[in-house]
Amino acid sequence: MRPAELRYTRALTTEDLGQLLARGDATPMAGGQGLMRDLRNRSMVVSTLVDISRLTELAYVKEDGDALEIGAVTTLAAVAADGHVAARCAALATAAARVADVQIRNRGTVGGNVCGSWLPSTWSNDVGVVLAACDGSLLVQNGAEVRTLNAREFLAARSNPLAARDFIRALRFPLAAGSAYVRLSRRWADASIGSAAAFVDRVDGRLRVGLAVGRISERPLALDSVARTIEADGIDSPTVGEACAAATSSVEFADSVQADAEYRRSVLPVIVTRSVREAMTAGGIQ
Amino acid sequence: MSTTTDHASLASSDDEAAPRNTVIVELTVNGERRRAEVPGRQLFSDFIRTDCGLTGTHTGCDDGRCGACTLHVDGQPMKPCMMFTAQADGCQVATVESLGTPEQLSPLQAAFKKHHGLQCGYCTPGMLMSAQALLERNPSPTEDDVRKAITGNICRCTGYQNIVDSILAAAADARGETYTPPSGAGAHPAESDGWVGKGIERPTDNRLLTGYGHYTADDLPVGTLYTAVLRSPHAHARIVRVDTSKALAMDGVDYVLTGQDAKDTWNPFPPTINLGYVLNESWPLAVDKAVYQGEPIAAVAARDPYLAEDALAAIEVEYEILTPITTIEQSLEGSVKVYDDWDSNIGMDVAFEDGDVDGAFARAAHVVRHSFHHHRYTAAPMEARVTLASYDRGSGDLRIDMSTQSAHQCRTLFSQILGMPEARIQVVVKDVGGGFGIKLQIYDDVLPVMLSLKTGKPVIWVETREENFLSGIHARDYDADLECAFDEDGRILALTGDWIGDAGCDGTNRAHGIGQIHVALFYGSGNYKVPAYRARGRGVVTNKAPYGPYRGYGKDVANQSIERLMDVAAKQIGLEPNELRRRNFIQPGEFPYEILTGPIYDSGNYPELLRMAEEAMGHVNFKARQEAALAEGIYLGLGYAMMLEPAGGSVPNSVFNANETATLRMMPEGDFLLLTGMQDIGQGITTAYAQIIADEMNVDPSDVKVICGDTDKVPYGLGAWSSRGGAFGMSSSAEAARALMEKLRKIAAHMLELDPFDLEPRHGGFDGPDGKSIDYRQIGNGVHLWPGPIATVPKGVMANLEETYTWQSKMVRWIPTDKGSLSIYTNHSSGCFAAEVEVDVETGQTTVTRIYAAHDCGKVVNPTIVDGQVHGGIAQGIGAILNEELRYDEQGNLLNTSLWTYMVPQATDVPRIGVGHLESPSPFTTLGTKGMGEGGPVGTPAAVMNAVENALAPLGVELTETPLSPDRMLKMIAAGRATS
Ligand SMILES: Cc1cc2nc3c(=O)[nH]c(=O)nc-3n(C[C@H](O)[C@H](O)[C@@H](O)COP(=O)(O)OP(=O)(O)OC[C@H]3O[C@@H](n4cnc5c(N)ncnc54)[C@H](O)[C@@H]3O)c2cc1C
Ligand code: FES
Ligand code: FES
């Protein structure tokens, strides 16, 4: 299975990129590790690909205020290996390290990963789950204008919310004392069959929790009401399971060859609890 | 990065100019600078293999899962099948060819060779590139680091253990340390004086490790056309109209073949097996109706693979969708039929009864029932099917290079389908990237051959991974119903078994899968004494892919049935499962032992195998560990399964005969050429056979070249299946050597003017009395050159230096008794497999933490190779029982068509494997060897299931469905909790 006819071009600066996207028929390609599968089985046909992987200005990790900002074309491998990310945001480090395998992570980018939900043959999005849990945001550029998008809204969209000339500059992850990412899969390097990201803090002596799950349904899903229950009742409370059920009563659980919908429903409270416990331990929170 | 120009970037091009369909790239590959204009859509893997000719970079999938293609881009491992060539512009690229050469392996490559880190070698280049990158970034990796670093590289042969050891050894070596792999417990074959019994390294590895292997897709004649196959999207559909005119009119398209065209020109598939089965009439492409999703509808031959695929979209097909049959129940019900001219959907219905079964059940103290459904799965070798056909218009000769296990069998089948004189056809098998049973017969493989005959040009078909799942061989998928009568003490009085296999659309012609249920019927009693036995085996057709052999061929069905039954029965009777096994074993003193259905078990020591396994697993201490873990909420389980591996199958009325031929030829210079009809598919027979010849002829293995897989060179032979190498291949080779030895002795005696009895064989020649001595070289030169045969060869001896021996199995009995017993296997290897598991009852996930096999395949020729076979088989068995499942939906759509969804094990899924050996030589083969290699997938699944059931005993779970996927497990756990 090989791609249909297409044109390839490359942007070396964000200005280049802006101009190329302005033509209207171009699709940005970062690592290509998400796109290629669909291009090869021709479930996706594009007219022009713009390679953005060499936009060095968008490959960075920096701490900015109380958030970690990661340039969109930073590879998953770079994020996974970054000591600063590991120290400040364990959930992100773990999620980046759990995408696919070494080879794919060497090309795949965080920006491409969070757009994974809208590719025809996959809805993988490990980094997106973390971004949703911490209630992060995306910096999106269109022409000369840069705007901030709420990540939860972005990630929950049915189809890609970016306009034709938009591209993602960076992802912003607000930090917390402790965070963790728990991921179930059939094999180690395999699509997740349910993952949970948790961010925990103590603010004025009170527990604060940020929570999201992935691959339970087809989009990363923030679980605010469950987070509130945990904050109020503690992680060991039986109400946590009830809150999970209530929060997802209208969610369509995903069915896949790897795991059926019933499975995802059953493991939801398990991964939620495990991720929060792990985040609490990591953050030194009792 | 060294380039300064950036051809593809906007920065260097005119703002107004639209980007073009081609791109100019400049990059450095293995130190050599290259500049090329390539299509924008060109995959980097194609550039490397085709434009650069670096065929060490293999491809095993279409979507980035297998890792066979792994190379380095700017020092980092990447998958070029997931890249456009344009993305590598300006980069430094290194492929496997950059590591070492066949003459001078790199330290990592040398470690792979030493630790037997490769079998077929197909995954090896990618594996090496991943490992090399790991060692460059981490010189002291742990075993866990290594396993995680290679999760992007799938190996289907080795079970990973030897790969992991190779990498750890290379790392230790670079640090100036020595690595000793933790070895498996138990007995090992005694160190041998001769070559037989030594775990020597495989000389073939040097080329497989360095990119010098020759797989079928690696060497293409100039002007080769590429095949793309249009396949039915429907499981069951009438074909109303096929219009290929638009495709045919496309630039670069040479020919489009349809079912009708093929039917008008050639013959239907001939049957490959028929023991009273119902046969179908089918053609290589569907003619009137498609009977499975993925059945070929049309095949395109085009100038390049991209154009061939473009053309598929231009073929118009009109279907009338019919109701598909997707389950055994629907097939038995029979209101819809797969084949309109059949009376029902039942392709096979066979039965056997001997002994007083009803009486035994009437007087039994315990009657135990166990029923289960076993899922469908497949071999998924890392190299899928590949066939290259070159029809020579001038001579009328047809050469077919293909990745197969059985060159001659394929040649005959090609001749029958094409109606072409067989001598005109040459089948050539070079390196084969794994087979495991699915590369035995031909069906889609004939498409490029037909296209070559139609176009007069060489045509290649490289099967995509999707095609391999859709239309490659499927196996297992059966219902089992078992009932067993025991006396007070747990001794078996009678056994009944009823098996129904889902044979997909075909289990007799395209492939011979239906017979696996027949084999199950013969071997239902396993390693135990069963005085009365009643069995029925049925195979039904459905609208699924063809049914064929995959490492086990019914032995797995029998084994799974009896070994699960043993554990279920033990629980009911109130005995330890292994105690129940011991009470029923055929005893070591009772061999050869004929079971009721006719097979004769040659030798073995089942109680000792079980004892070895218990010792290795720390059986006596396990219960305490289990209880302590349970107190912490951790569910540990230990399970055992005996393994019986009938090998060397020889089936009447089939293409599976009971003989094999070897020719051993001495060169005038005194070295040897062994020509065998057996086939090396990565399992290493060329090394093992050289060891045998070396011992027989008193030379070194390096003095022996083994040739297989070229029908113009080697005698008619049936190839590698049914683990027949240990019986047929080894015996015929050894017998040919013995015959040649006698001939050489006579010639030597004649030349030395001595009596043949006065000669003593010695290394490379013979010694006689009074210091007289002669080398093979002198004999060879003497016969073929000077003084010539008249002076050197005694009367009555043919003046050549070769002997051909056809070895026939004496154990085969094809005339059935009045009860229907037959003997269709030569050897019976055996084993005891034991697994320890941990089950997470909250997530349903099962981890196999330890596994051990006590193994007995008679005389072991090369223990390293044998261990490698056991490892690889165990990994396949773990994958089979935990993850690998071919699942169809109700419309007959296959849901797993890639390695994303068909989950073969990665390095992180396989624990350390321990292997212990027992050697009970077979009295029925020349060297006491037995066939082996299928034991892993035969014994492992039941051992893992027994372990899981043992772990979940506190929750009252009985496992009746497979695989043990987490979703199924959670349901079974919930059901167990509800009833207990
Ligand atoms: C074998 C394999 C296993 C995988 N396993 C996983 C997994 O476990 N978990 C997981 O989450 N993913 C997985 N993936 C999917 C994919 O690799 C990753 O999501 C990630 O690598 C995608 O990043 P990329 O840079 O390669 O994206 P690309 O393929 O380049 O792009 C993906 C999408 O994002 C868009 N895009 C990329 N960058 C930008 C930008 N800056 N602005 C606007 N749009 C942009 C593209 O237009 C495209 O629609 C796997 C892929 C493979 C091949
Ligand atoms: S061919 Fe590249 S990963 Fe399979
Ligand atoms: S040796 Fe790894 S796939 Fe064959």
Short mmCIF file of N, CA and C in Angstrom, two decimals, chain B residues 396-462:
data_model
loop_
_atom_site.label_atom_id
_atom_site.label_comp_id
_atom_site.label_asym_id
_atom_site.label_seq_id
_atom_site.Cartn_x
_atom_site.Cartn_y
_atom_site.Cartn_z
N GLY B 396 10.39 -20.87 -23.75
CA GLY B 396 9.16 -21.44 -23.20
C GLY B 396 9.34 -21.90 -21.76
N ASP B 397 10.45 -21.54 -21.15
CA ASP B 397 10.70 -21.94 -19.76
C ASP B 397 10.14 -20.89 -18.80
N LEU B 398 9.73 -21.36 -17.67
CA LEU B 398 9.15 -20.48 -16.65
C LEU B 398 9.95 -20.65 -15.37
N ARG B 399 10.54 -19.55 -14.91
CA ARG B 399 11.25 -19.61 -13.63
C ARG B 399 10.44 -18.85 -12.60
N ILE B 400 10.24 -19.50 -11.47
CA ILE B 400 9.46 -18.87 -10.41
C ILE B 400 10.31 -18.82 -9.14
N ASP B 401 10.68 -17.62 -8.76
CA ASP B 401 11.39 -17.45 -7.48
C ASP B 401 10.32 -17.17 -6.45
N MET B 402 10.34 -17.89 -5.36
CA MET B 402 9.30 -17.62 -4.39
C MET B 402 9.71 -17.96 -2.97
N SER B 403 9.00 -17.35 -2.06
CA SER B 403 9.25 -17.58 -0.65
C SER B 403 8.33 -18.70 -0.21
N THR B 404 8.85 -19.92 -0.27
CA THR B 404 8.00 -21.07 0.06
C THR B 404 8.76 -22.07 0.90
N GLN B 405 8.01 -22.97 1.49
CA GLN B 405 8.60 -24.04 2.30
C GLN B 405 8.80 -25.31 1.47
N SER B 406 8.24 -25.34 0.25
CA SER B 406 8.21 -26.61 -0.48
C SER B 406 8.26 -26.37 -1.98
N ALA B 407 9.45 -26.20 -2.48
CA ALA B 407 9.63 -25.82 -3.89
C ALA B 407 9.04 -26.85 -4.85
N HIS B 408 9.30 -28.12 -4.61
CA HIS B 408 8.84 -29.13 -5.57
C HIS B 408 7.33 -29.26 -5.59
N GLN B 409 6.77 -29.29 -4.39
CA GLN B 409 5.31 -29.38 -4.31
C GLN B 409 4.68 -28.23 -5.08
N CYS B 410 5.24 -27.03 -4.90
CA CYS B 410 4.71 -25.87 -5.63
C CYS B 410 4.87 -26.06 -7.13
N ARG B 411 6.01 -26.58 -7.54
CA ARG B 411 6.24 -26.77 -8.98
C ARG B 411 5.17 -27.67 -9.59
N THR B 412 4.89 -28.78 -8.90
CA THR B 412 3.88 -29.70 -9.42
C THR B 412 2.52 -29.02 -9.47
N LEU B 413 2.19 -28.28 -8.41
CA LEU B 413 0.90 -27.60 -8.38
C LEU B 413 0.82 -26.53 -9.47
N PHE B 414 1.90 -25.80 -9.69
CA PHE B 414 1.92 -24.82 -10.79
C PHE B 414 1.66 -25.53 -12.12
N SER B 415 2.34 -26.65 -12.30
CA SER B 415 2.19 -27.38 -13.56
C SER B 415 0.74 -27.82 -13.74
N GLN B 416 0.11 -28.27 -12.66
CA GLN B 416 -1.28 -28.72 -12.76
C GLN B 416 -2.23 -27.56 -13.05
N ILE B 417 -1.99 -26.43 -12.41
CA ILE B 417 -2.89 -25.28 -12.64
C ILE B 417 -2.69 -24.72 -14.04
N LEU B 418 -1.43 -24.62 -14.44
CA LEU B 418 -1.14 -23.96 -15.72
C LEU B 418 -1.24 -24.91 -16.90
N GLY B 419 -1.31 -26.22 -16.61
CA GLY B 419 -1.34 -27.19 -17.68
C GLY B 419 -0.05 -27.15 -18.50
N MET B 420 1.04 -26.94 -17.82
CA MET B 420 2.32 -26.73 -18.49
C MET B 420 3.23 -27.90 -18.13
N PRO B 421 4.06 -28.39 -19.06
CA PRO B 421 4.96 -29.50 -18.70
C PRO B 421 5.80 -29.12 -17.48
N GLU B 422 5.87 -30.02 -16.53
CA GLU B 422 6.52 -29.66 -15.26
C GLU B 422 8.00 -29.37 -15.44
N ALA B 423 8.63 -30.06 -16.36
CA ALA B 423 10.08 -29.86 -16.54
C ALA B 423 10.41 -28.46 -17.05
N ARG B 424 9.42 -27.78 -17.63
CA ARG B 424 9.64 -26.40 -18.11
C ARG B 424 9.67 -25.41 -16.95
N ILE B 425 9.19 -25.85 -15.80
CA ILE B 425 9.06 -24.92 -14.67
C ILE B 425 10.20 -25.15 -13.68
N GLN B 426 10.82 -24.06 -13.31
CA GLN B 426 11.86 -24.13 -12.27
C GLN B 426 11.41 -23.25 -11.11
N VAL B 427 11.33 -23.85 -9.94
CA VAL B 427 11.01 -23.04 -8.76
C VAL B 427 12.31 -22.85 -7.96
N VAL B 428 12.60 -21.61 -7.65
CA VAL B 428 13.83 -21.31 -6.92
C VAL B 428 13.46 -20.61 -5.61
N VAL B 429 13.95 -21.16 -4.53
CA VAL B 429 13.69 -20.55 -3.22
C VAL B 429 15.02 -20.07 -2.67
N LYS B 430 15.10 -18.78 -2.43
CA LYS B 430 16.33 -18.25 -1.83
C LYS B 430 16.09 -18.11 -0.33
N ASP B 431 16.45 -17.01 0.26
CA ASP B 431 16.18 -16.88 1.69
C ASP B 431 14.68 -16.69 1.92
N VAL B 432 14.20 -17.30 2.97
CA VAL B 432 12.77 -17.25 3.29
C VAL B 432 12.62 -16.59 4.66
N GLY B 433 11.81 -15.54 4.70
CA GLY B 433 11.65 -14.80 5.96
C GLY B 433 10.58 -15.37 6.86
N GLY B 434 10.69 -16.65 7.12
CA GLY B 434 9.73 -17.32 8.01
C GLY B 434 8.59 -17.92 7.22
N GLY B 435 8.09 -19.05 7.73
CA GLY B 435 6.98 -19.72 7.04
C GLY B 435 5.94 -20.21 8.02
N PHE B 436 6.37 -21.09 8.91
CA PHE B 436 5.52 -21.62 9.99
C PHE B 436 4.28 -22.34 9.46
N GLY B 437 4.34 -22.79 8.21
CA GLY B 437 3.21 -23.55 7.67
C GLY B 437 2.41 -22.82 6.63
N ILE B 438 2.44 -21.48 6.67
CA ILE B 438 1.56 -20.78 5.75
C ILE B 438 2.16 -20.60 4.36
N LYS B 439 3.40 -21.05 4.16
CA LYS B 439 3.99 -20.91 2.82
C LYS B 439 4.20 -22.29 2.19
N LEU B 440 3.15 -23.10 2.26
CA LEU B 440 3.28 -24.46 1.73
C LEU B 440 2.71 -24.59 0.34
N GLN B 441 1.44 -24.24 0.20
CA GLN B 441 0.82 -24.40 -1.10
C GLN B 441 0.73 -23.07 -1.83
N ILE B 442 0.10 -23.11 -2.98
CA ILE B 442 0.03 -21.88 -3.77
C ILE B 442 -1.43 -21.54 -4.03
N TYR B 443 -1.77 -20.33 -3.87
CA TYR B 443 -3.02 -19.85 -4.48
C TYR B 443 -2.83 -18.43 -5.00
N ASP B 444 -2.72 -17.42 -4.13
CA ASP B 444 -2.45 -16.10 -4.68
C ASP B 444 -1.09 -16.04 -5.37
N ASP B 445 -0.22 -16.93 -4.98
CA ASP B 445 1.13 -16.96 -5.55
C ASP B 445 1.12 -17.19 -7.06
N VAL B 446 0.01 -17.72 -7.56
CA VAL B 446 -0.02 -18.03 -8.98
C VAL B 446 -0.35 -16.77 -9.81
N LEU B 447 -0.83 -15.71 -9.16
CA LEU B 447 -1.23 -14.51 -9.92
C LEU B 447 -0.07 -13.88 -10.70
N PRO B 448 1.08 -13.62 -10.06
CA PRO B 448 2.18 -13.04 -10.85
C PRO B 448 2.66 -14.00 -11.94
N VAL B 449 2.50 -15.29 -11.70
CA VAL B 449 2.93 -16.26 -12.72
C VAL B 449 2.03 -16.12 -13.95
N MET B 450 0.75 -16.04 -13.71
CA MET B 450 -0.18 -15.87 -14.83
C MET B 450 0.10 -14.56 -15.56
N LEU B 451 0.38 -13.50 -14.79
CA LEU B 451 0.65 -12.20 -15.41
C LEU B 451 1.94 -12.26 -16.23
N SER B 452 2.90 -13.02 -15.78
CA SER B 452 4.14 -13.15 -16.54
C SER B 452 3.89 -13.91 -17.83
N LEU B 453 3.07 -14.94 -17.75
CA LEU B 453 2.74 -15.70 -18.97
C LEU B 453 1.97 -14.82 -19.95
N LYS B 454 1.10 -13.96 -19.44
CA LYS B 454 0.32 -13.10 -20.32
C LYS B 454 1.17 -11.99 -20.94
N THR B 455 2.12 -11.46 -20.17
CA THR B 455 2.88 -10.31 -20.67
C THR B 455 4.23 -10.69 -21.25
N GLY B 456 4.70 -11.88 -20.92
CA GLY B 456 6.04 -12.26 -21.37
C GLY B 456 7.14 -11.50 -20.66
N LYS B 457 6.79 -10.88 -19.53
CA LYS B 457 7.80 -10.11 -18.79
C LYS B 457 7.89 -10.65 -17.36
N PRO B 458 9.00 -10.38 -16.70
CA PRO B 458 9.07 -10.78 -15.30
C PRO B 458 8.05 -9.98 -14.47
N VAL B 459 7.38 -10.66 -13.57
CA VAL B 459 6.36 -9.99 -12.75
C VAL B 459 6.54 -10.42 -11.30
N ILE B 460 6.54 -9.45 -10.41
CA ILE B 460 6.65 -9.79 -8.98
C ILE B 460 5.38 -9.41 -8.23
N TRP B 461 5.06 -10.25 -7.27
CA TRP B 461 3.99 -9.92 -6.33
C TRP B 461 4.60 -9.94 -4.94
N VAL B 462 4.59 -8.79 -4.29
CA VAL B 462 5.05 -8.71 -2.90
C VAL B 462 3.79 -8.50 -2.07
#
